[in-house]
PDB file of C-alpha atoms in Angstrom:
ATOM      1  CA  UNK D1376      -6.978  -3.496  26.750  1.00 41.00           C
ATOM      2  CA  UNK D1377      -4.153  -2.489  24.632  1.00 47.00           C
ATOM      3  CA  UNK D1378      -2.411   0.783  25.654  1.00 41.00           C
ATOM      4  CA  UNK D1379      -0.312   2.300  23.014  1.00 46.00           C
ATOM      5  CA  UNK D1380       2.938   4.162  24.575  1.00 47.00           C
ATOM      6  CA  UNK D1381       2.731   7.709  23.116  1.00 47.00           C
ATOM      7  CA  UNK D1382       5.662  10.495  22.954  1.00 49.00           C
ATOM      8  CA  UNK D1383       6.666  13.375  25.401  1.00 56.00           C
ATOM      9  CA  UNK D1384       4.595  15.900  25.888  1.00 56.00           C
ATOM     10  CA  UNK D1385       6.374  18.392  23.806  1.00 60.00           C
ATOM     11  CA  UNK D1386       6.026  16.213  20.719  1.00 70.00           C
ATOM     12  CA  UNK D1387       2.847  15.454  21.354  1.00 73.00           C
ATOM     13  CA  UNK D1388       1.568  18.807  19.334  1.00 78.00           C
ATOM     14  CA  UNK D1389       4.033  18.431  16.914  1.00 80.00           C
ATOM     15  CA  UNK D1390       3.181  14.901  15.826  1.00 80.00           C
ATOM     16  CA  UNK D1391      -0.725  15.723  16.544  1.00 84.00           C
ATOM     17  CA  UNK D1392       0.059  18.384  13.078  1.00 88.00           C
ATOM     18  CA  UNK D1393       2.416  16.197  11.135  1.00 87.00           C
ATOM     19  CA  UNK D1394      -0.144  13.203  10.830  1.00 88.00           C
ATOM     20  CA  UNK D1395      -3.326  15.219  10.676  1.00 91.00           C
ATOM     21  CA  UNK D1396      -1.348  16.873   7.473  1.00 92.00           C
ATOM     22  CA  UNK D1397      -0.736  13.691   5.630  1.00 91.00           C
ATOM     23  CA  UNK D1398      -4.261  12.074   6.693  1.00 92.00           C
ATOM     24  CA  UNK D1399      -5.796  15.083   5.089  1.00 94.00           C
ATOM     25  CA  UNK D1400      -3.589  15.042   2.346  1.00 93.00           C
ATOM     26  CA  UNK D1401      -3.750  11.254   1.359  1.00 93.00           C
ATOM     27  CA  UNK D1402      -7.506  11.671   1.728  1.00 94.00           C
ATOM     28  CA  UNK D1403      -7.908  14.732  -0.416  1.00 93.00           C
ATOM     29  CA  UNK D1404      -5.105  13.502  -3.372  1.00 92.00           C
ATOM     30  CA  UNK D1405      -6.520   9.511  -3.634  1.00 94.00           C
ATOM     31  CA  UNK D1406      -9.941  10.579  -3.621  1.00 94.00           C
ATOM     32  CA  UNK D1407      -9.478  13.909  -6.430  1.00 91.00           C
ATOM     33  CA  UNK D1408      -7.849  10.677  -8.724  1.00 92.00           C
ATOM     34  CA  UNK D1409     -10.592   8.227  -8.386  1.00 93.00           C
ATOM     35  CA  UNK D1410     -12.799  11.428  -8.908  1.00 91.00           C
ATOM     36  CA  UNK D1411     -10.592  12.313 -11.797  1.00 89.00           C
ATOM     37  CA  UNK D1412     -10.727   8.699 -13.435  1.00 91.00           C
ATOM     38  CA  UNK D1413     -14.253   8.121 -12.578  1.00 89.00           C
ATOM     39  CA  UNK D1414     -15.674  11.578 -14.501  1.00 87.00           C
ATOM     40  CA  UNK D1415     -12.820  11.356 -17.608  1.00 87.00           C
ATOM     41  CA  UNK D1416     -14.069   8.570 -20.226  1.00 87.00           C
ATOM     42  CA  UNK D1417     -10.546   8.691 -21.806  1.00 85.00           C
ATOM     43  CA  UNK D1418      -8.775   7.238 -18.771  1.00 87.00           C
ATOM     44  CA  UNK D1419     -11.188   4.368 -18.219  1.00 90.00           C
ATOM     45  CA  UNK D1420      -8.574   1.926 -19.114  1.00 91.00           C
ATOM     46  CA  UNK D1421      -6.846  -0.948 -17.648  1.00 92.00           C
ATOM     47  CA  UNK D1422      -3.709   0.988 -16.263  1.00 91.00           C
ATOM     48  CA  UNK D1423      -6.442   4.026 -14.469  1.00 92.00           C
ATOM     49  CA  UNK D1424      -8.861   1.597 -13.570  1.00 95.00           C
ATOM     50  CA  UNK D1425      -5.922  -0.584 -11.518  1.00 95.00           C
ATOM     51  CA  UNK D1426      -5.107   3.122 -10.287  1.00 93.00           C
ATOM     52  CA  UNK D1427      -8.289   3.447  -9.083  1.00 94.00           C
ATOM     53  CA  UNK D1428      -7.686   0.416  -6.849  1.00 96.00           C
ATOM     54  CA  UNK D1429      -4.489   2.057  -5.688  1.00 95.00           C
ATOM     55  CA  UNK D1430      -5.864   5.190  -4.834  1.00 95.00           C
ATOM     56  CA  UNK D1431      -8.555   3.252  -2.594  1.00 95.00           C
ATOM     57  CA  UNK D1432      -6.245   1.009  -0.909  1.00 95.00           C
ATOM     58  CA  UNK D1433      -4.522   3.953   0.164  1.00 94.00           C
ATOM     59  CA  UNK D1434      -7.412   5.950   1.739  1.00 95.00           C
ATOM     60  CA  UNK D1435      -8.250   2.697   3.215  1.00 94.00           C
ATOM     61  CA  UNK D1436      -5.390   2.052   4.829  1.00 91.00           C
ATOM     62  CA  UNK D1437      -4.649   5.585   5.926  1.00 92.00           C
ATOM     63  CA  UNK D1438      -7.801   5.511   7.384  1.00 92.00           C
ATOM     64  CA  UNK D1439      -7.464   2.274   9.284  1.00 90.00           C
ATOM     65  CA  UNK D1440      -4.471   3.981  11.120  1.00 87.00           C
ATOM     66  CA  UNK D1441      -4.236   7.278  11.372  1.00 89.00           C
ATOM     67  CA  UNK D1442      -7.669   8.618  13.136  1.00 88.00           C
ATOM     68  CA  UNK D1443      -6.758   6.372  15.845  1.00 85.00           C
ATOM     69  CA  UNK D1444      -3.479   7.951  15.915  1.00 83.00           C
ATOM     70  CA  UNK D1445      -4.347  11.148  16.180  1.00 85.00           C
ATOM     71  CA  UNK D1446      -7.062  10.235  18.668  1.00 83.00           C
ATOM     72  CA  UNK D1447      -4.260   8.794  21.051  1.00 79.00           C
ATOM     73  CA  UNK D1448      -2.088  12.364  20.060  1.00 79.00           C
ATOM     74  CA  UNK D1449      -5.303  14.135  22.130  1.00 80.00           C
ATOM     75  CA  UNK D1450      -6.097  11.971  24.601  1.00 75.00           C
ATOM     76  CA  UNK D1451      -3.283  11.562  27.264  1.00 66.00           C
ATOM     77  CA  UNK D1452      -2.966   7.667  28.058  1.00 62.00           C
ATOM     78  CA  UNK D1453      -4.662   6.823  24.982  1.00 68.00           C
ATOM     79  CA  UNK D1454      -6.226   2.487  24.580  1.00 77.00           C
ATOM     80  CA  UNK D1455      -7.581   0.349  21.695  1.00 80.00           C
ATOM     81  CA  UNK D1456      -9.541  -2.320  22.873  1.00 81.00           C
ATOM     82  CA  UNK D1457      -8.888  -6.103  22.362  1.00 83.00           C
ATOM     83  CA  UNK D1458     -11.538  -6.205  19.520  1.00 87.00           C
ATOM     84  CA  UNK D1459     -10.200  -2.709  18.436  1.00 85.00           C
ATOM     85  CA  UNK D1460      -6.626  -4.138  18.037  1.00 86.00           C
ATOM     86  CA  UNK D1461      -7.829  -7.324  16.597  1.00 89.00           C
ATOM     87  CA  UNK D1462     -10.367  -5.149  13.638  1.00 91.00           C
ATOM     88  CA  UNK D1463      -7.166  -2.659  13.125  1.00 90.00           C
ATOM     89  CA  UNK D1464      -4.687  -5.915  12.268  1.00 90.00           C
ATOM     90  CA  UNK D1465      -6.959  -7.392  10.355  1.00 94.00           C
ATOM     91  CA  UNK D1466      -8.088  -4.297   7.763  1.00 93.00           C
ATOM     92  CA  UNK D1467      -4.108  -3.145   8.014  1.00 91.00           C
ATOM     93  CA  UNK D1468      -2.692  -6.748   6.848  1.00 92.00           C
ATOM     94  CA  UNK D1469      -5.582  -6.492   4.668  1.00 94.00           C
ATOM     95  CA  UNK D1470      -4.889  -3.440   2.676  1.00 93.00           C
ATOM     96  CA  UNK D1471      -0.814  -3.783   2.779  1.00 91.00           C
ATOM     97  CA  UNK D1472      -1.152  -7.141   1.627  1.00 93.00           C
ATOM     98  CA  UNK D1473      -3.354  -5.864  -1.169  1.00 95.00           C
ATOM     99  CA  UNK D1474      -1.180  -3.178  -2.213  1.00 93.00           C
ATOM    100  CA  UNK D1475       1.991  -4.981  -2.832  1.00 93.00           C
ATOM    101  CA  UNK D1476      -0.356  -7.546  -5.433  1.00 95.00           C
ATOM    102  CA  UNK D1477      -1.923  -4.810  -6.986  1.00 96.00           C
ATOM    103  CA  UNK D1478       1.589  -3.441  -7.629  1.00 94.00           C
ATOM    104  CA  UNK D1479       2.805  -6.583  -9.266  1.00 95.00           C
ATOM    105  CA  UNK D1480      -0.231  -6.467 -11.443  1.00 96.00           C
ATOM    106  CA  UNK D1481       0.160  -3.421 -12.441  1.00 94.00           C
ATOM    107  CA  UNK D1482       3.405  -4.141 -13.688  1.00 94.00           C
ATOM    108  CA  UNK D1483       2.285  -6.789 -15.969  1.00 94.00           C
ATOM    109  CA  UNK D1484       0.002  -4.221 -17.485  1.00 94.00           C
ATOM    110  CA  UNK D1485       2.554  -2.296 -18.701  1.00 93.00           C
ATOM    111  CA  UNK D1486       4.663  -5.472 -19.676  1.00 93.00           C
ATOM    112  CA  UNK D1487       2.004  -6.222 -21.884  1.00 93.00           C
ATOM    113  CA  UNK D1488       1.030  -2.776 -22.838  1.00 91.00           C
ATOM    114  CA  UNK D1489       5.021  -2.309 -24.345  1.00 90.00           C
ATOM    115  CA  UNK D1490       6.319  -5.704 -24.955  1.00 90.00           C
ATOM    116  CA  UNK D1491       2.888  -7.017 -26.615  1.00 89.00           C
ATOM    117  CA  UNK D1492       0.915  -4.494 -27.641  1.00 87.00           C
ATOM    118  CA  UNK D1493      -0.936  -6.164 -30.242  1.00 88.00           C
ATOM    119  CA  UNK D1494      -2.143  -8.220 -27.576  1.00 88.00           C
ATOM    120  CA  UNK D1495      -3.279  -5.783 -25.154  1.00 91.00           C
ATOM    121  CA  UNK D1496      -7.240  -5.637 -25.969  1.00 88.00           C
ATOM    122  CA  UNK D1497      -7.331  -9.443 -26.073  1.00 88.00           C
ATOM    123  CA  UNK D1498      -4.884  -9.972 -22.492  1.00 90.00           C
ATOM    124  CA  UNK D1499      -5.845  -6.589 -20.306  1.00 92.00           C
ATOM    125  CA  UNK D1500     -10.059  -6.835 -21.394  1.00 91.00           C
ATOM    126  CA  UNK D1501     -12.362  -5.475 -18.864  1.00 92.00           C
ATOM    127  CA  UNK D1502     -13.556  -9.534 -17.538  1.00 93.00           C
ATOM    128  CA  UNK D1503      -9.497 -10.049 -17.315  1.00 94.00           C
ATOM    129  CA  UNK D1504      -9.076  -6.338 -15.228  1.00 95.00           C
ATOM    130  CA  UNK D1505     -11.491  -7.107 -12.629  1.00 96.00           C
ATOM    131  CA  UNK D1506     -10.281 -10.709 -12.455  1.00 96.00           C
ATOM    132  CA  UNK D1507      -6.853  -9.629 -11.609  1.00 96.00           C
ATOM    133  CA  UNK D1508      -8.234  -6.875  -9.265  1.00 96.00           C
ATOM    134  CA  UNK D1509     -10.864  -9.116  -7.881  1.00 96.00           C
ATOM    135  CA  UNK D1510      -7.675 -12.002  -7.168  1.00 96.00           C
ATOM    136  CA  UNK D1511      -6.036  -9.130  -5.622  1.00 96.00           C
ATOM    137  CA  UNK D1512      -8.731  -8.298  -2.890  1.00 96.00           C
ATOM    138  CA  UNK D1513      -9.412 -11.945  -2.524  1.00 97.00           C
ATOM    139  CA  UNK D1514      -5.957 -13.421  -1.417  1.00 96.00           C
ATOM    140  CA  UNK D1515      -4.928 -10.624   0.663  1.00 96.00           C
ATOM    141  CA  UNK D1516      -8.380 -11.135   2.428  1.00 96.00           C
ATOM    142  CA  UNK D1517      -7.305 -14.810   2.919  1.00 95.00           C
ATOM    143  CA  UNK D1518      -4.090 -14.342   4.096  1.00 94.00           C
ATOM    144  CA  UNK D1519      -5.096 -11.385   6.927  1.00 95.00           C
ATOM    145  CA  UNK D1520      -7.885 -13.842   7.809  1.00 95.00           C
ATOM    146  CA  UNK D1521      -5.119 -16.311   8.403  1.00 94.00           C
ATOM    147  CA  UNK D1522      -3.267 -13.965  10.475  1.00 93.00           C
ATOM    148  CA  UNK D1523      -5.724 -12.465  12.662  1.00 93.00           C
ATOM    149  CA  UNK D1524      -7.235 -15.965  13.138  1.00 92.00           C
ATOM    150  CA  UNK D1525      -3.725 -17.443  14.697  1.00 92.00           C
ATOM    151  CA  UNK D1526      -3.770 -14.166  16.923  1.00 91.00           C
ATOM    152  CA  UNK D1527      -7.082 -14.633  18.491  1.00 89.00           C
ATOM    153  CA  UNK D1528      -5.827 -18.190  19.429  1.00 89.00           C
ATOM    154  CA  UNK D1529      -3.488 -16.635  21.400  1.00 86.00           C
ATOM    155  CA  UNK D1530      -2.930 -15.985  25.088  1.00 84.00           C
ATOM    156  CA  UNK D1531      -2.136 -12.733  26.530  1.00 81.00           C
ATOM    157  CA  UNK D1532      -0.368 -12.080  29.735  1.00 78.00           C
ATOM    158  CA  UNK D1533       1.509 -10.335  31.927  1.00 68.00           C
ATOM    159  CA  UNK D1534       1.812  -6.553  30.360  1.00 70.00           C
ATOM    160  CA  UNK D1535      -0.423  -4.836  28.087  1.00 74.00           C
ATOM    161  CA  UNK D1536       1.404  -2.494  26.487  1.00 74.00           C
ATOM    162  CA  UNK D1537       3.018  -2.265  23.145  1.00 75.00           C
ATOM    163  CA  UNK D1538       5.570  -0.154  21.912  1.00 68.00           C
ATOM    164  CA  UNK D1539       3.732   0.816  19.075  1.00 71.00           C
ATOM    165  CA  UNK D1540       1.110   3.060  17.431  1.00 75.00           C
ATOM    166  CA  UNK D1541      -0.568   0.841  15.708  1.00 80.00           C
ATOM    167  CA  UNK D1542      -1.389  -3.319  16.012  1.00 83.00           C
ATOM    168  CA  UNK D1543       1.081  -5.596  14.049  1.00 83.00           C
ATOM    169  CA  UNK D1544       1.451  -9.011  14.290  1.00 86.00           C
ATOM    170  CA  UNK D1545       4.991  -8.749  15.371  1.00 83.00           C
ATOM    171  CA  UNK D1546       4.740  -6.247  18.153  1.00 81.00           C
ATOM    172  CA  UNK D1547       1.798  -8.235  19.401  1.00 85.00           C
ATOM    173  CA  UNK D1548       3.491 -11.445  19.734  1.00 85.00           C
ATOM    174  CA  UNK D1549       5.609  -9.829  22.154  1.00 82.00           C
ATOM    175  CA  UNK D1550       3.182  -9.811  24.662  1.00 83.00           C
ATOM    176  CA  UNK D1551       1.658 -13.384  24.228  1.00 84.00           C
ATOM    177  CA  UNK D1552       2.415 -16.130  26.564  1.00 84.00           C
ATOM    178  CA  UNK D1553       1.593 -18.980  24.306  1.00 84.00           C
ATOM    179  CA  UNK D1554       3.443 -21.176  22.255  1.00 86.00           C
ATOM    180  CA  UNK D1555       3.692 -18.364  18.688  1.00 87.00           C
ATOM    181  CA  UNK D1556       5.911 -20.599  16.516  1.00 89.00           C
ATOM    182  CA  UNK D1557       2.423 -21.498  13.633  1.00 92.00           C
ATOM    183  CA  UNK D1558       2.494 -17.233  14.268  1.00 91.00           C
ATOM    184  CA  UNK D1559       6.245 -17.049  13.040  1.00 91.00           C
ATOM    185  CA  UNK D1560       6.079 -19.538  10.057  1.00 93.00           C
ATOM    186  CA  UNK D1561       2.943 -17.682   8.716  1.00 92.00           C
ATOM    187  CA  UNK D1562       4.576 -14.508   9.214  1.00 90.00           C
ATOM    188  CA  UNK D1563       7.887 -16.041   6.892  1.00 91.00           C
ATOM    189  CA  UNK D1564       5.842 -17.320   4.519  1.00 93.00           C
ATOM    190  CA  UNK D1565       3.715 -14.224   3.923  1.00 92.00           C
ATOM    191  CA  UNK D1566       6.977 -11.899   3.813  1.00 88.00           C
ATOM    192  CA  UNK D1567       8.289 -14.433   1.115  1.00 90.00           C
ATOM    193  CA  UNK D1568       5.123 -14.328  -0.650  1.00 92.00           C
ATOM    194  CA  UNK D1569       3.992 -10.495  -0.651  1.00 91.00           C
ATOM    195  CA  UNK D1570       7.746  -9.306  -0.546  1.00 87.00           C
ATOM    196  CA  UNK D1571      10.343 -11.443  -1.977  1.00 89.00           C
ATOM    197  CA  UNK D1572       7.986 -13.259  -4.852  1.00 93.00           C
ATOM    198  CA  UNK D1573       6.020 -10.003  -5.956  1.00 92.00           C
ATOM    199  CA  UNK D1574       9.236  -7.866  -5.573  1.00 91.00           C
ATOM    200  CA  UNK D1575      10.811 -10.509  -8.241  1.00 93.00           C
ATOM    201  CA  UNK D1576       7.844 -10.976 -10.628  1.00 94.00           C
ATOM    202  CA  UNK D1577       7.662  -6.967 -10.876  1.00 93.00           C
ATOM    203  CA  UNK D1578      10.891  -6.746 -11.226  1.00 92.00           C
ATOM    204  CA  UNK D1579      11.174  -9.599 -14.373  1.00 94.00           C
ATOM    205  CA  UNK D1580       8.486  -7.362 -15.816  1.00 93.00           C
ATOM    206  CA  UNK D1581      10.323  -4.521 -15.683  1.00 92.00           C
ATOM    207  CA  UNK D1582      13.592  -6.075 -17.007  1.00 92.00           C
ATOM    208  CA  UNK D1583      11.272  -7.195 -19.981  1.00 92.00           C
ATOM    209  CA  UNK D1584       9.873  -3.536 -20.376  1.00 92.00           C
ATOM    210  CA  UNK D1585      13.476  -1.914 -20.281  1.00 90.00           C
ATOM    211  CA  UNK D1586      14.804  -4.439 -23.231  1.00 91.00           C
ATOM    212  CA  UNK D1587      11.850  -3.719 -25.128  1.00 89.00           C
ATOM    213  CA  UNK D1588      12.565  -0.128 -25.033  1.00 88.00           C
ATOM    214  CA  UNK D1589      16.342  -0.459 -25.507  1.00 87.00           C
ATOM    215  CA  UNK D1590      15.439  -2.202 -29.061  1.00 87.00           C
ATOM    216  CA  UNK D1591      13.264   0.858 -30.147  1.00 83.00           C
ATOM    217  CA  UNK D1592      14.623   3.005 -32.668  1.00 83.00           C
ATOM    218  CA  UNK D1593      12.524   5.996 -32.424  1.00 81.00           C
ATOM    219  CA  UNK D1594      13.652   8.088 -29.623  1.00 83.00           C
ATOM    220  CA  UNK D1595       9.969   9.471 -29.434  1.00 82.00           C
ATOM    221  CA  UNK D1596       8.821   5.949 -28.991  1.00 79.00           C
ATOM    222  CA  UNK D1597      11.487   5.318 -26.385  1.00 83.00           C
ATOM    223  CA  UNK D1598      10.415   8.364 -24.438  1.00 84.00           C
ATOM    224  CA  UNK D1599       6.558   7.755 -24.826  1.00 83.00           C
ATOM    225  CA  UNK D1600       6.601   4.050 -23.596  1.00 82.00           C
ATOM    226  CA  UNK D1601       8.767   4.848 -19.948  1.00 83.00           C
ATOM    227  CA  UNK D1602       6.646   8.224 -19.727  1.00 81.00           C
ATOM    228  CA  UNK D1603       3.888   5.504 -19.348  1.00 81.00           C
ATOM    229  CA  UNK D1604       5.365   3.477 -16.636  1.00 84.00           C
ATOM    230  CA  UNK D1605       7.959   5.989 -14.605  1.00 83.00           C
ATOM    231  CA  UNK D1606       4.977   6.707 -12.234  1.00 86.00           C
ATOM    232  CA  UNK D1607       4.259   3.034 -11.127  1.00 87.00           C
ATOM    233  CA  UNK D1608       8.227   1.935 -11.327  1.00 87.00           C
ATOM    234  CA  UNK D1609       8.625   5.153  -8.835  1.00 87.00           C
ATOM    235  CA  UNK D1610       5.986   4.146  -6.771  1.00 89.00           C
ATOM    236  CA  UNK D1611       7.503   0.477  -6.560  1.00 89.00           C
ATOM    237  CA  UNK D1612      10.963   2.244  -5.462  1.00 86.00           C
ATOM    238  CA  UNK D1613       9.669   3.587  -3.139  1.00 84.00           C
ATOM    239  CA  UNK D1614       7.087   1.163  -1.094  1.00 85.00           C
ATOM    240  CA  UNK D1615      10.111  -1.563  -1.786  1.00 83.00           C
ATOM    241  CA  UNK D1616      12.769   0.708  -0.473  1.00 78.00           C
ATOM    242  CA  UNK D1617      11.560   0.625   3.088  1.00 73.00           C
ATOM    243  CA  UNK D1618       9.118  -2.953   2.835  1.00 71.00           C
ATOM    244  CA  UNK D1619      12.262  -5.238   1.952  1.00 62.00           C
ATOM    245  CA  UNK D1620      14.510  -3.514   4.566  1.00 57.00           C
ATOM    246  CA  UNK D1621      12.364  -3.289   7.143  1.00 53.00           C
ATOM    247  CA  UNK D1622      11.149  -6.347   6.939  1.00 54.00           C
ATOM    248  CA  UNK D1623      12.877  -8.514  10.724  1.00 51.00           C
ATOM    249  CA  UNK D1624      14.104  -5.041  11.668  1.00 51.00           C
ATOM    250  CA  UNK D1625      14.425  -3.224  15.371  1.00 54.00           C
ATOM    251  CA  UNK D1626      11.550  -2.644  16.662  1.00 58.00           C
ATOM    252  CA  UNK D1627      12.489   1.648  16.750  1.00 60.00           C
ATOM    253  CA  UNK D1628      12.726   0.867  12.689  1.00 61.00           C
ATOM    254  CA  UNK D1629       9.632  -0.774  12.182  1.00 65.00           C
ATOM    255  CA  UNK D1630       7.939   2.559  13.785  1.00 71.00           C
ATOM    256  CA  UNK D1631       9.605   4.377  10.782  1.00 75.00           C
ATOM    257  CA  UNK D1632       8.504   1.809   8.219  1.00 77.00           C
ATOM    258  CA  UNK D1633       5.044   1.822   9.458  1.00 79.00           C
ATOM    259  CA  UNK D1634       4.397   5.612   9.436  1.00 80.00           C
ATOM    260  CA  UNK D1635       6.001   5.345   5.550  1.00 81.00           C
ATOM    261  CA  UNK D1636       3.179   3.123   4.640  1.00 84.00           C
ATOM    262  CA  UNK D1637       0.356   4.341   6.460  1.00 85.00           C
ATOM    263  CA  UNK D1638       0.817   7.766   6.391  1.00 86.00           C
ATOM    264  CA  UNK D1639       3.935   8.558   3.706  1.00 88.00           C
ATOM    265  CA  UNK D1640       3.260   6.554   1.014  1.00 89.00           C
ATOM    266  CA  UNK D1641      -0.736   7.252   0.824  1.00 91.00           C
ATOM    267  CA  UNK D1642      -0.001  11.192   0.731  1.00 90.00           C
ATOM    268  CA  UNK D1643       2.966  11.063  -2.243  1.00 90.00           C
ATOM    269  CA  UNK D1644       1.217   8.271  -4.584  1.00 90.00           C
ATOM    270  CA  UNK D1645      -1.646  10.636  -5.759  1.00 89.00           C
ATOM    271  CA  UNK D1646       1.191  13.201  -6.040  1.00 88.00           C
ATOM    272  CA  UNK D1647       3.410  11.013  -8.331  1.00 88.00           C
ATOM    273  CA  UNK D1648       0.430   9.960 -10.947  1.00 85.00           C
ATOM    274  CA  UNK D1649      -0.589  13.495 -11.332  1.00 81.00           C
ATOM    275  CA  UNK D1650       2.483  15.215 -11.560  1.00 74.00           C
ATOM    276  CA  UNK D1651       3.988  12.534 -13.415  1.00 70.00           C
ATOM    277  CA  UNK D1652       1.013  11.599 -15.721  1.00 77.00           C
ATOM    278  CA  UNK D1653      -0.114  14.395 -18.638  1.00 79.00           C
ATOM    279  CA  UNK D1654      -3.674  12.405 -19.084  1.00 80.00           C
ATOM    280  CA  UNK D1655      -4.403  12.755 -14.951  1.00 82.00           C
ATOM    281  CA  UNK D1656      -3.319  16.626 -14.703  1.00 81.00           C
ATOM    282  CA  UNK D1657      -5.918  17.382 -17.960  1.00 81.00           C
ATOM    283  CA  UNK D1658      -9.078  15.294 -15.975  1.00 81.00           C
ATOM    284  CA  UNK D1659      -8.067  16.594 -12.780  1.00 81.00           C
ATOM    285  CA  UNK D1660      -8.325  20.175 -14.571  1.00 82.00           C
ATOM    286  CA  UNK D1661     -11.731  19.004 -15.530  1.00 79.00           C
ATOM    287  CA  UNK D1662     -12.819  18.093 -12.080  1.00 76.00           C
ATOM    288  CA  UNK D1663     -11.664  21.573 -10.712  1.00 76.00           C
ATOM    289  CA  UNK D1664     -13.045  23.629 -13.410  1.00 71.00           C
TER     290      UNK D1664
END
């Protein structure tokens, strides 16, 4: 058994609110936009349908976490089994892994919604969409399959309790008494893959997008081709604000970066798209009324 250390009493109610508020709240905003998309013919289109994906990653995710969390809020001295542990790294890899792909995608779509339009129906079609999101699923599933696989080859002694809420790779290694370097180099080259490479390809689309613009001469058109990608390069900000950083960080900081993408970041996406996005606040009007 795994025992996850838990706060002081006193926090204990505190925290117990604070996470129930964003589980609820990244359940109830992802699952209104996938609503909102799925009943709204005008937004089936590559850029809603790859929001789609986001918005279930993100309930995924949340959910791989956070009931457990607030189970272990409850219940004084709270455990996750071996298998438990192993099942929660393995969906949670999963998911994050997924995330930061689907985000790089998504930034091509809008490269080639602005920089080649005339090319959009032909590039973006719907075989090409659910190729991309399909690849997307696929590798991440790979890679966590990778990860989890090395882990169950692995040895664990001595004591059985992690400073954590929540199994990760790195916390877990801690406690092994085998031989983790294959562990380590797996865990480099995934951080260079999903973090370094995906932050840089998303980032040379959006150098390509912000040229385009700059050569515009309407100011209308200027102003109608970012209003189409603010919300996904503020979403980016964000998850790459505290992924990058946090990335070989104490172990007190990776408890901050973890509730930011299990709990944080799933509660203010669905928040940014509809606030941000003219075409999601008119279907989600729809769903309501």
């Amino acid at each position: 058994m795994c025992f996850l250390q838990q706060k002081e009493p006193g926090l204990r109610g505190f925290f117990l609110v604070l996470f129930l508020l964003l589980f609820l709240g990244a359940l109830a905003g992802n699952t209104l936009i996938v609503t909102a998309i799925g009943l709204h013919p005008g937004l089936h289109t590559p850029m809603y349908f790859f929001l789609t994906n986001l918005a279930v990653l993100d309930i995924v995710c949340t959910s791989t976490v956070l009931p457990k969390l607030l189970e272990n809020l409850v219940v004084k001295g709270g455990t996750i089994s071996y298998q438990g542990c192993m099942t929660q790294l393995f969906f949670l890899t999963w998911f994050l892994g997924a995330e930061l792909l689907l985000l790089t995608v998504m930034a091509y779509d809008r490269y080639v919604a602005i920089c080649r339009p005339l090319h959009y129906s032909s590039r973006m079609g719907r075989p090409v969409c659910v190729l991309l999101a399909g690849s997307v699923w696929a590798v991440s599933a790979v890679s966590t399959s990778v990860h989890t696989g090395l882990m169950t080859r692995l040895t664990f002694c001595g004591p059985n309790q992690i400073q954590h809420f929540l199994c990760e790779v790195p916390t877990l290694l801690l406690l092994s008494c085998s031989p983790t370097t294959l562990n380590n180099v797996m865990i480099v080259v995934a951080d260079v893959y999903f973090g370094v490479v995906n932050f840089l390809l998303t980032m040379a689309s959006y150098g390509c997008i912000i040229a385009s613009i700059l050569r515009m001469r309407s100011a209308a058109g200027k102003q109608r081709a970012f209003s189409t990608c603010s919300s996904h390069l503020l979403v980016v900000t964000l998850v790459y604000t505290y992924i990058l950083p946090g990335s070989g960080s104490s172990l007190e900081n990776g408890k901050v970066v973890a509730v930011l993408y299990t709990a944080v970041s799933p509660t203010l996406n669905p928040l940014i798209y509809s606030l941000r996005n003219k075409d999601v606040k008119v279907a989600l009007r729809k769903v309501f009324s």
